[in-house]
């Protein structure tokens, strides 16, 4: 966790070559005594198929309840872009991102929905959460429209 | 063209084994002096990939202006189902169906939109028509929603 | 054409037993010198299949440009309901209604879209118009959503 | 809290220069013994990025259960407009507005959804509520459509 | 259950002639200690009516919580295609697929929604689940749009 | 209840003259030990207003959990069509259909939503269920779009 | 409460001059032993702003569970129209209508959603219910689309 | 035409008792040499049925190309509200409003779409324009969603 | 016109205090011999009402065909933000922006749609174009959804 | 142009390192005498910003009328993926792809819509076509939904 000096905010930062090179900065939660939800919607995600090397695409929705830190959004963006040349299976990749974000910000709770583009006519969605959501939380569904083929 | 005795209307007919086995009955146009459009929407179409043998699916919209005959809809349904075990490329298959329907009913004009399910992340649509639509025709667009990936 | 004394306006009228029993009243066009469009949207239409006797349903959209008379809407409603026990093929029925309305109101122009509910997995739509629309007419498309199967 | 003489109702009031200058009038709840929800939908909200000074935009949905007072809607509008020249981070700003409204009207319960426009390809939504909603409350979700990128 | 050597991944496999011929490979769950949901959306499903032999079509949504294995998606695809020449009633078929998938992957929990295309004007949907979903699971509704006839 | 010999399956059956004449066949539940939901969506329903004799239309959604029998869908269709010449108030008719279906199939649980077309500018919806849904059931909302007037 | 002789059913009734002049007839619940929901959707509601005298508009959704009586819909319509020349604040008016309907029909439970058209760029919605809904009730959300400004 | 001193702008004006009492102010076109379109969308319109005295509602869309004057929007609003106690048939009323607006602003061109709420199950739309639109005009369709009954 | 050294690209630029202070950089058209359309969609626009000083909001869609220069998008953004403290009537403002953009980039053709948020219940849209679009241009409609009030 | 031996069909091909390395195979048009449209919808496109090196994303829709050759879809996919590490401005990139496809397949006509994800709150769309579409072509609009910010 890196909080004292955000690495990316207000600077020009390149895309990390690999996910493990990315630095996920956090900043202090301005309302640490409140239970509230922060949602990032990330339709710009791409990685590589570990078997064929062909690009995969996904639409991600990240929901979390900050404890003492917020995920800094520019660092988050760079972290997601670091998967650009990274091979990963859908299930492993999606849950792995969630775990990495939890390690970075140590939130009260986090969930991540990964809506992958169809392969072989069948898209895969992954819905992960770190446990039961905390009491007193307002937690709307993302409302992402389902895949429906054609017509 | 087979009009005197419709083959399928009011009977139990099996699926033709191949498209060339299908009989496309027609019936007399009840309003032969009018220029009007008939639209069939066919979301239940499947054929086989001629290279891999894997199933393909498409949503078809058929528009035509009858001259002296109407396409009989049960015969049309059976003809479309005859592609179930037939290998065909998208472009060739779609335009070929249009030509076959024209040969069967000899309409004033016909068009056919084939909206194929995505392969390799990219769906293919084919839009064919037999020529300029006749003057005085009301010809609404099908309004099929576009493919948009996820999100 | 019956205009002097509307048969139904402000009275309790029963459903005509057959389409030919229906009286299609018209009233004077209040703006006879203007070219404008009147649209009736009729999602409550049902008739019988002439072969099986089973009910058919359709959604109708009627557009017309009045000349000297307007179609009286209550009479129109009763006329459409008169198909309740009437057997008719989709193409013949739809174009036939258009012709009957034209005979009743003698409009400058008329068109009728009939969107029939699916049978055998394939719905049929009929788009009829009496000719090229008059110059200077504003004629929006009905915008009826297409049938798309499931999903 | 200012209730005796509403500051803005029926008058021409200018936009407060800063949020802390805004007066949030309240009026007496006409049904103080009932538990019901009031929702304000506010698509016209803008503030400034505290780092770059560039404008930010958000769509806000405010839900609250009045205790003895209602938020006066014209005062609410002026308060929201007071952020026009105010620098604020998304998370801090959204939760801060909620707290200010609670201080003004002392409601039984309040929640606030802030849907911020995308920056860096990733929009941020904040969902705050003051605690568990009261028993017997009808509390529909706002139903705001999600961001989905393009396509 | 076949996990040591996936039968289809990275190979060209033909469509199994019958469902009972299909091999449903599984692979190791990369996050076996997490409770998460995997959703497959399958708009390309077709079988035969056991009475008439005519094709039926369905849109399937499969949700499951892996225990120690994931369903391999290419094997799933081939299994679903094996119904292409198989006669089955909607209710029996849908629940039967769910049971087969459970036998293959032995998941913590599984549910399957089958949305069949209309026959006789009335589509049938089947909603099956293997029991109460596990605690701590994020389980969004599929959000499949309902059938609405025409108009 | 009539199960030994379905009256309509695979035969040409006429519309019963009155609801009380309809025979609601059932067939054996192929998965009698599972708790699952069957949904029929019926946009083709019409009856008569008992006061004016004018046609009424409704969109019905029927959800039930079979015990030992399934409702046979062709018999269901004929039963619904038997209301074509039947006078009935919305509330009485909707709940009455639900009761009749329960008597026919003796399901574990049933619910019926009746969405009636507007009269006097106000549509009426009726939502009936036979009791609390059984534990462990997946029960999605029908998702029927609300009436919204024009615009 | 007026049930013995409905005032409006089958008669031509004028709009009451004021809400307090309206007679809210009820009729006997045809299924008094069942717990079911009746929904009226009323997009045709208008009243006056008590401060400026300018017209206000609202879309109302009324849900109730009848005890021994049903609200007669024509009387309901006339009651709502009686607000046409009546000045009322949004919150007071919406909850007041709910209370009046409860007094008229004495239902087991009632709720009313009032979706008011925007003023000052901010629409107000009011969600009232008379208490916790009864056990065993099927109670779908109205699904009214939210206001979203432009774009 | 009244342009020198707008009657309503910046003042509190009451609703005119009758359409003929309304003053339709205009202001100078700030870009008199350009051909552009101004659209007013007016979902808050109500009048009375001239036969029954019952309220009617409509959604109006007004498009015009100013010549030397713009319609002042507050005056327009008051004019539309003046129909609140006015009896009018749909066709006559809609075209009459268009003519009145043309007399007030003397535009290059004007059109008016009136989308009336359903009566007897059938809504009526009126589409009027003053002639062919001028060359070089950008004239998008209003895109009002069609009435579709229920389901 | 300023092309040699873009003022804003790759730099931190403040919001111009007034529209007339904004510098609208252009860059060389990379395909000067092609006729193509560039569309900017700008949902983040706000100005002030020149009469009341209250904020106004609009959603803008800018379409143009470059001649030898492209509008630089960062400069465009800053120009639009310069209206933040600027008073302007809808019609004058929208057409004025179009003229300013034309002066800056001297395009072959330009059009601008301004969709303003509702005031007094009536939103105003302005559709301006600089003349007939050039031959051979692909010019899709923006497809902005219309305002529809509530419900 | 490479047609004799398609490079990619039925083989495992890696992503070309640069666009200029990609081979765009074509195959013979199976209906060379017909004028028809082929549409590829490509929501999986990403390139790099030439100034910041940050990823850009776009949704592409390609329409063309084959002359004697079809674009082979797997080669198209690989060509589009070759932009993954390529820096390009939106306008130049979009039109450049169109030109490259034309050089590869020498079609009768081609158009390309590029819908880029928002940067700085403003997405850019590019609409290019190679000239007037040929007579007798059916050319539906792509119907891509517009960007609308939030709410
Ligand atoms: Ca905290
Ligand atoms: Ca489909
Ligand atoms: Ca003919
Ligand atoms: Ca006339
Ligand atoms: Ca209270
Ligand atoms: Ca997308
Ligand atoms: Ca596990
Ligand atoms: Ca319908
Ligand atoms: Ca059972
Ligand atoms: Ca009761
Ligand atoms: Ca209470
Ligand atoms: Ca002018
Ligand atoms: Ca140029
Ligand atoms: Ca409305
Ligand atoms: Ca050719
Ligand atoms: Ca918006």
Tab-separated table of C-alpha atoms and ligand atoms in Angstrom, chain J residues 29-36 65-70 108, ligand 15:
chain	number	residue	atom	x	y	z
J	29	UNK	CA	-17.311	-13.207	-53.686
J	30	UNK	CA	-19.753	-16.129	-54.011
J	31	UNK	CA	-22.382	-13.856	-55.581
J	32	UNK	CA	-20.271	-11.508	-57.686
J	33	UNK	CA	-23.207	-10.312	-59.756
J	34	UNK	CA	-25.247	-9.092	-56.833
J	35	UNK	CA	-25.072	-5.760	-55.078
J	36	UNK	CA	-25.248	-6.475	-51.384
J	65	UNK	CA	-20.220	-3.785	-50.983
J	66	UNK	CA	-17.967	-6.517	-52.359
J	67	UNK	CA	-16.906	-6.344	-55.955
J	68	UNK	CA	-15.123	-9.615	-56.714
J	69	UNK	CA	-13.724	-10.330	-53.242
J	70	UNK	CA	-14.873	-10.627	-49.676
J	108	UNK	CA	-17.518	-1.297	-54.902
K	15	LIG	CA1	-19.854	-8.251	-56.492
